[in-house]
Each structure stands twice: as C-alpha cells, then as structure tokens.
PDB file of N, CA and C in Angstrom:
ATOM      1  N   UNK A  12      79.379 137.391  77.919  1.00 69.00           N
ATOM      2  CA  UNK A  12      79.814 136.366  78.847  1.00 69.00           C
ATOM      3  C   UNK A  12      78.837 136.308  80.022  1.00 69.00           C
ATOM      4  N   UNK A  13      78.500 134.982  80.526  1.00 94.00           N
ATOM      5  CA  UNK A  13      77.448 134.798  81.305  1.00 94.00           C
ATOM      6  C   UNK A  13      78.454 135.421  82.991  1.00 94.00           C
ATOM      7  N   UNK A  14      77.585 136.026  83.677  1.00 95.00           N
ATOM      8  CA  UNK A  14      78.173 136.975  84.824  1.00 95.00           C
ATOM      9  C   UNK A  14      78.206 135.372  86.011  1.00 95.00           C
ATOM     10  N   UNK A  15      77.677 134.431  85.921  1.00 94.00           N
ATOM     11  CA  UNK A  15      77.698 133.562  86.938  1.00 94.00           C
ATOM     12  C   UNK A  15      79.096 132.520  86.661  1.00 94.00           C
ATOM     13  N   UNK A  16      79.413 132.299  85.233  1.00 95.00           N
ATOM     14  CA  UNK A  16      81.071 132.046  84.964  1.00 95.00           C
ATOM     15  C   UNK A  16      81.839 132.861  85.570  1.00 95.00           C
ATOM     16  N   UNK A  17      81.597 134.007  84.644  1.00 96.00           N
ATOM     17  CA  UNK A  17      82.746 134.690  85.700  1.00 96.00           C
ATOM     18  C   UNK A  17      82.983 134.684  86.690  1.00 96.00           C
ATOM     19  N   UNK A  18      81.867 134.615  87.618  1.00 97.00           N
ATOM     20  CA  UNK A  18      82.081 134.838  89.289  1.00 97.00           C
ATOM     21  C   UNK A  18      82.879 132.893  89.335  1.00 97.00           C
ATOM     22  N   UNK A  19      82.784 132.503  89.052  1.00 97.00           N
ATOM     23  CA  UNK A  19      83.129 130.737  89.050  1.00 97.00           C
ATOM     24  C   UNK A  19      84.740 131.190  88.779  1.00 97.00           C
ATOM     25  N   UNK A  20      84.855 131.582  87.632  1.00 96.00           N
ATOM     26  CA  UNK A  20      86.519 131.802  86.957  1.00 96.00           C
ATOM     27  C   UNK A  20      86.940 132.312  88.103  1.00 96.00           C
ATOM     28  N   UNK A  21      86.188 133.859  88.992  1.00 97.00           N
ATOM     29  CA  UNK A  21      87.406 134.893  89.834  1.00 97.00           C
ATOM     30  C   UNK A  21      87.281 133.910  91.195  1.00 97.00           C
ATOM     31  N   UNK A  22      86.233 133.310  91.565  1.00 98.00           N
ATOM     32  CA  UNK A  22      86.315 132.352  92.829  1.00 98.00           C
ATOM     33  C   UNK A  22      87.440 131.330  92.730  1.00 98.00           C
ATOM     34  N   UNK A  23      87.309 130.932  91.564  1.00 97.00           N
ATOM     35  CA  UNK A  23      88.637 129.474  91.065  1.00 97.00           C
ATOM     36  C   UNK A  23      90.037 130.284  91.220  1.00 97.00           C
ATOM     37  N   UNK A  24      90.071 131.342  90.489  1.00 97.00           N
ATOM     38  CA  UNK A  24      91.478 131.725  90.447  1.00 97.00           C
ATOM     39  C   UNK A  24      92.136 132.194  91.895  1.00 97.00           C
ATOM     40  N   UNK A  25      90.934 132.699  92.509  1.00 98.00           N
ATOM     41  CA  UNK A  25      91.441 133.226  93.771  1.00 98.00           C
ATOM     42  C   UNK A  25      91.863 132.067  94.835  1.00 98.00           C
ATOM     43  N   UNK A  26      91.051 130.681  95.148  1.00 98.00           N
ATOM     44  CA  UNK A  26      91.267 129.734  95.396  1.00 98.00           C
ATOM     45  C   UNK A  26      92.805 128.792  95.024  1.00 98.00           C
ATOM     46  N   UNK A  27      92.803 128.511  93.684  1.00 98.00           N
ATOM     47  CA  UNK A  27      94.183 128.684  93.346  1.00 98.00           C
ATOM     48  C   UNK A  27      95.039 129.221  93.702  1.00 98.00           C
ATOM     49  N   UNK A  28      95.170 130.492  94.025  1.00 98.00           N
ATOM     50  CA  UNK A  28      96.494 131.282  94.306  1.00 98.00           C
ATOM     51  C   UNK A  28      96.646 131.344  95.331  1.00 98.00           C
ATOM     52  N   UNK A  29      95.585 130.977  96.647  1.00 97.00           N
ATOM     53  CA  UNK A  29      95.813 130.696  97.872  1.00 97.00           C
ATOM     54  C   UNK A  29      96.615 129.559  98.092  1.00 97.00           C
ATOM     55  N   UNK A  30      95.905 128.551  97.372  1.00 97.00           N
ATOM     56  CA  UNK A  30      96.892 127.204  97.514  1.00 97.00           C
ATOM     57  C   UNK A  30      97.772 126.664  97.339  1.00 97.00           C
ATOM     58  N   UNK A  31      98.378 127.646  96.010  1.00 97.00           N
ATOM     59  CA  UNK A  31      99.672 127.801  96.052  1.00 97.00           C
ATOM     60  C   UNK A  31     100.423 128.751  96.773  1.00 97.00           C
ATOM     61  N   UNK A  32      99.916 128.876  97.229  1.00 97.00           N
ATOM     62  CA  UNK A  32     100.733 130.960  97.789  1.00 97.00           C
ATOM     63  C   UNK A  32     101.187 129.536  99.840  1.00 97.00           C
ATOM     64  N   UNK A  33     100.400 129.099  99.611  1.00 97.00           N
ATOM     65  CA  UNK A  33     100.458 128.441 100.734  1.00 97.00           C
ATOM     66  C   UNK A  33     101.154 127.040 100.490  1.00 97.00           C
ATOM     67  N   UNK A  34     101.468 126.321  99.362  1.00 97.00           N
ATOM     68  CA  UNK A  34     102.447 125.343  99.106  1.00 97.00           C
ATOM     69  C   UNK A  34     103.771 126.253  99.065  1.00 97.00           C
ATOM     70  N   UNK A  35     103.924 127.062  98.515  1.00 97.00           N
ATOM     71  CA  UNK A  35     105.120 127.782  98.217  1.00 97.00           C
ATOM     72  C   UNK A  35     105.738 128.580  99.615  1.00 97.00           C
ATOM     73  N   UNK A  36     104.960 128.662 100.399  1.00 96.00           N
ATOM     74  CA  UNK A  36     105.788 129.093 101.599  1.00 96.00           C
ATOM     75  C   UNK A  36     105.774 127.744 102.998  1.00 96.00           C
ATOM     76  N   UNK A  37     104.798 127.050 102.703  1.00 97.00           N
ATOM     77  CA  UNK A  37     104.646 126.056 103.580  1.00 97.00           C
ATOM     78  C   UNK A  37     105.830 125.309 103.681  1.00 97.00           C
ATOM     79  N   UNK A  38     106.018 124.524 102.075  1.00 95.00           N
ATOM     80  CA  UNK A  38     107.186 123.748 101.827  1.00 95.00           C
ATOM     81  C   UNK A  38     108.000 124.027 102.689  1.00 95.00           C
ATOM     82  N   UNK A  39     108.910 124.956 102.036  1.00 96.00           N
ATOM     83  CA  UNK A  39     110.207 125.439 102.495  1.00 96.00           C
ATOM     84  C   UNK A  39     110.780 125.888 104.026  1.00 96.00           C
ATOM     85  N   UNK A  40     109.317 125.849 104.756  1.00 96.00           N
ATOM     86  CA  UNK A  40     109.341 125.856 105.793  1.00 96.00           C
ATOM     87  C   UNK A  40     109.441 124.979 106.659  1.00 96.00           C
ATOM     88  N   UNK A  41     109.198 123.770 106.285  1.00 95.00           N
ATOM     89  CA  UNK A  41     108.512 122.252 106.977  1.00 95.00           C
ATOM     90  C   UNK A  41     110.125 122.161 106.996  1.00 95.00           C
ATOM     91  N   UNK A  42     110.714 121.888 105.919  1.00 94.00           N
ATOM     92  CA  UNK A  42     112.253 121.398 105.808  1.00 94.00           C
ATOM     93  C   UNK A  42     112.982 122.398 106.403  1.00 94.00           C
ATOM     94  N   UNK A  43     112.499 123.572 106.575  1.00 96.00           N
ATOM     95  CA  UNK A  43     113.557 124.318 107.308  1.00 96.00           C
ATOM     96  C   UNK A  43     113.588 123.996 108.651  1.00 96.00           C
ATOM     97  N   UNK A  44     112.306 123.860 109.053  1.00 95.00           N
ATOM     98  CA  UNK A  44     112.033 123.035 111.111  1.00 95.00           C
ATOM     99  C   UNK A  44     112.705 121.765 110.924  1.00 95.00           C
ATOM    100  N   UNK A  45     112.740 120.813 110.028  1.00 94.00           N
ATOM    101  CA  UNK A  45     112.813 119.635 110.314  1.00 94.00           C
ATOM    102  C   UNK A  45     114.851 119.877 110.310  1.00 94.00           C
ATOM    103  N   UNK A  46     115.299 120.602 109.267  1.00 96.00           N
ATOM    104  CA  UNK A  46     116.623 120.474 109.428  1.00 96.00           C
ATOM    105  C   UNK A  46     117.028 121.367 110.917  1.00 96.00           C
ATOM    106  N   UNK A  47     116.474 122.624 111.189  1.00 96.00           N
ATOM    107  CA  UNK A  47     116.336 123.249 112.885  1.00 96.00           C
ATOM    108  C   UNK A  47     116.786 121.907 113.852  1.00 96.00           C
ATOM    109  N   UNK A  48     115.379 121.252 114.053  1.00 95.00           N
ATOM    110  CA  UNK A  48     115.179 119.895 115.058  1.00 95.00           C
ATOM    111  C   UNK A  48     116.612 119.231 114.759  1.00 95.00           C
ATOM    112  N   UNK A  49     116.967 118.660 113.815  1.00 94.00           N
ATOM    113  CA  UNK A  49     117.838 118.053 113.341  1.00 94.00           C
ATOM    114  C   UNK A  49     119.522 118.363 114.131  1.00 94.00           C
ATOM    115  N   UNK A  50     119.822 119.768 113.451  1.00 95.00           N
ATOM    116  CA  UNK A  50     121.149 120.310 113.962  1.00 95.00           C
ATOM    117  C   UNK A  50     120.974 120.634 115.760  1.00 95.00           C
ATOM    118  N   UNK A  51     120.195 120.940 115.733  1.00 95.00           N
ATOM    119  CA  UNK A  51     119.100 121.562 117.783  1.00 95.00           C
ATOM    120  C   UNK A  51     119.551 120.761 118.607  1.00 95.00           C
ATOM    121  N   UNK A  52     118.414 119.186 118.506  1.00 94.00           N
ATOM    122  CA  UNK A  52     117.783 118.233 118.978  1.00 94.00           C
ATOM    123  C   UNK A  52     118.172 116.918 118.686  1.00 94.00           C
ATOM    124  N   UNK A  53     118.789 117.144 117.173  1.00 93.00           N
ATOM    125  CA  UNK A  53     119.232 115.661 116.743  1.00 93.00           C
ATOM    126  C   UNK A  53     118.202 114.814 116.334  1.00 93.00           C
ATOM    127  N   UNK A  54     117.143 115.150 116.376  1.00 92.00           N
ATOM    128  CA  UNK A  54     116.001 114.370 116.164  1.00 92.00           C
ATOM    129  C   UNK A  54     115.943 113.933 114.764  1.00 92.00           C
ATOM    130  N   UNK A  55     115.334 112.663 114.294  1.00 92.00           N
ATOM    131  CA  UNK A  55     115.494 112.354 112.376  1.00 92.00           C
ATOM    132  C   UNK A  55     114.760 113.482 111.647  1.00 92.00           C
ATOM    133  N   UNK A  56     115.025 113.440 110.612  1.00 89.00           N
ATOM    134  CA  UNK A  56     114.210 113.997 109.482  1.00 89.00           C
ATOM    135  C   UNK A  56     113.099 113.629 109.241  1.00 89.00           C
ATOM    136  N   UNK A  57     113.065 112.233 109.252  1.00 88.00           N
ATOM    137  CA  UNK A  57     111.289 111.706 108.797  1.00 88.00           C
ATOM    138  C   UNK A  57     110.996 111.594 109.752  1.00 88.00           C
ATOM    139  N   UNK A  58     110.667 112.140 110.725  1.00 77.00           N
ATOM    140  CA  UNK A  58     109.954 111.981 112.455  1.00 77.00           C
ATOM    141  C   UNK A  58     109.424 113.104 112.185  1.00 77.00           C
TER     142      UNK A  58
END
C-alpha cells in the first residue's frame, strides 16, 4: 500500500470524526439554548 494514501485515509478519517464528534454535540446543544431562552426570556425559537 502506497504510504501517501494512507496518510490521506488517517487525515480523512480523523477529519471526519471531528465533524461529527462536533455535529453530535453541537446539535443538541443549539436546541437546548434555544428552548433555555424560550422558558427564561420568552424569546421565539427561530430567533
């Protein structure tokens, strides 16, 4: 196996799992402030 793929494959995968590792906690967070503001502040949801 050519050693410059590989380094491509472990750069990609690592990239990947950041970006999800960071959708997967981001999400759940956004909606958790926005319902916070909501019950708090009263402020809308889509604001």
């Amino acid at each position: 196996m050519n050693i410059g793929v590989l380094l491509i494959a472990i750069v990609g995968g690592i990239v990947g799992l950041f970006s999800t590792l960071y959708l997967v906690v981001g999400f759940p967070a956004v909606l958790i402030w926005k319902v916070y503001r909501k019950a708090r502040f009263g402020i809308s949801l889509i604001n």
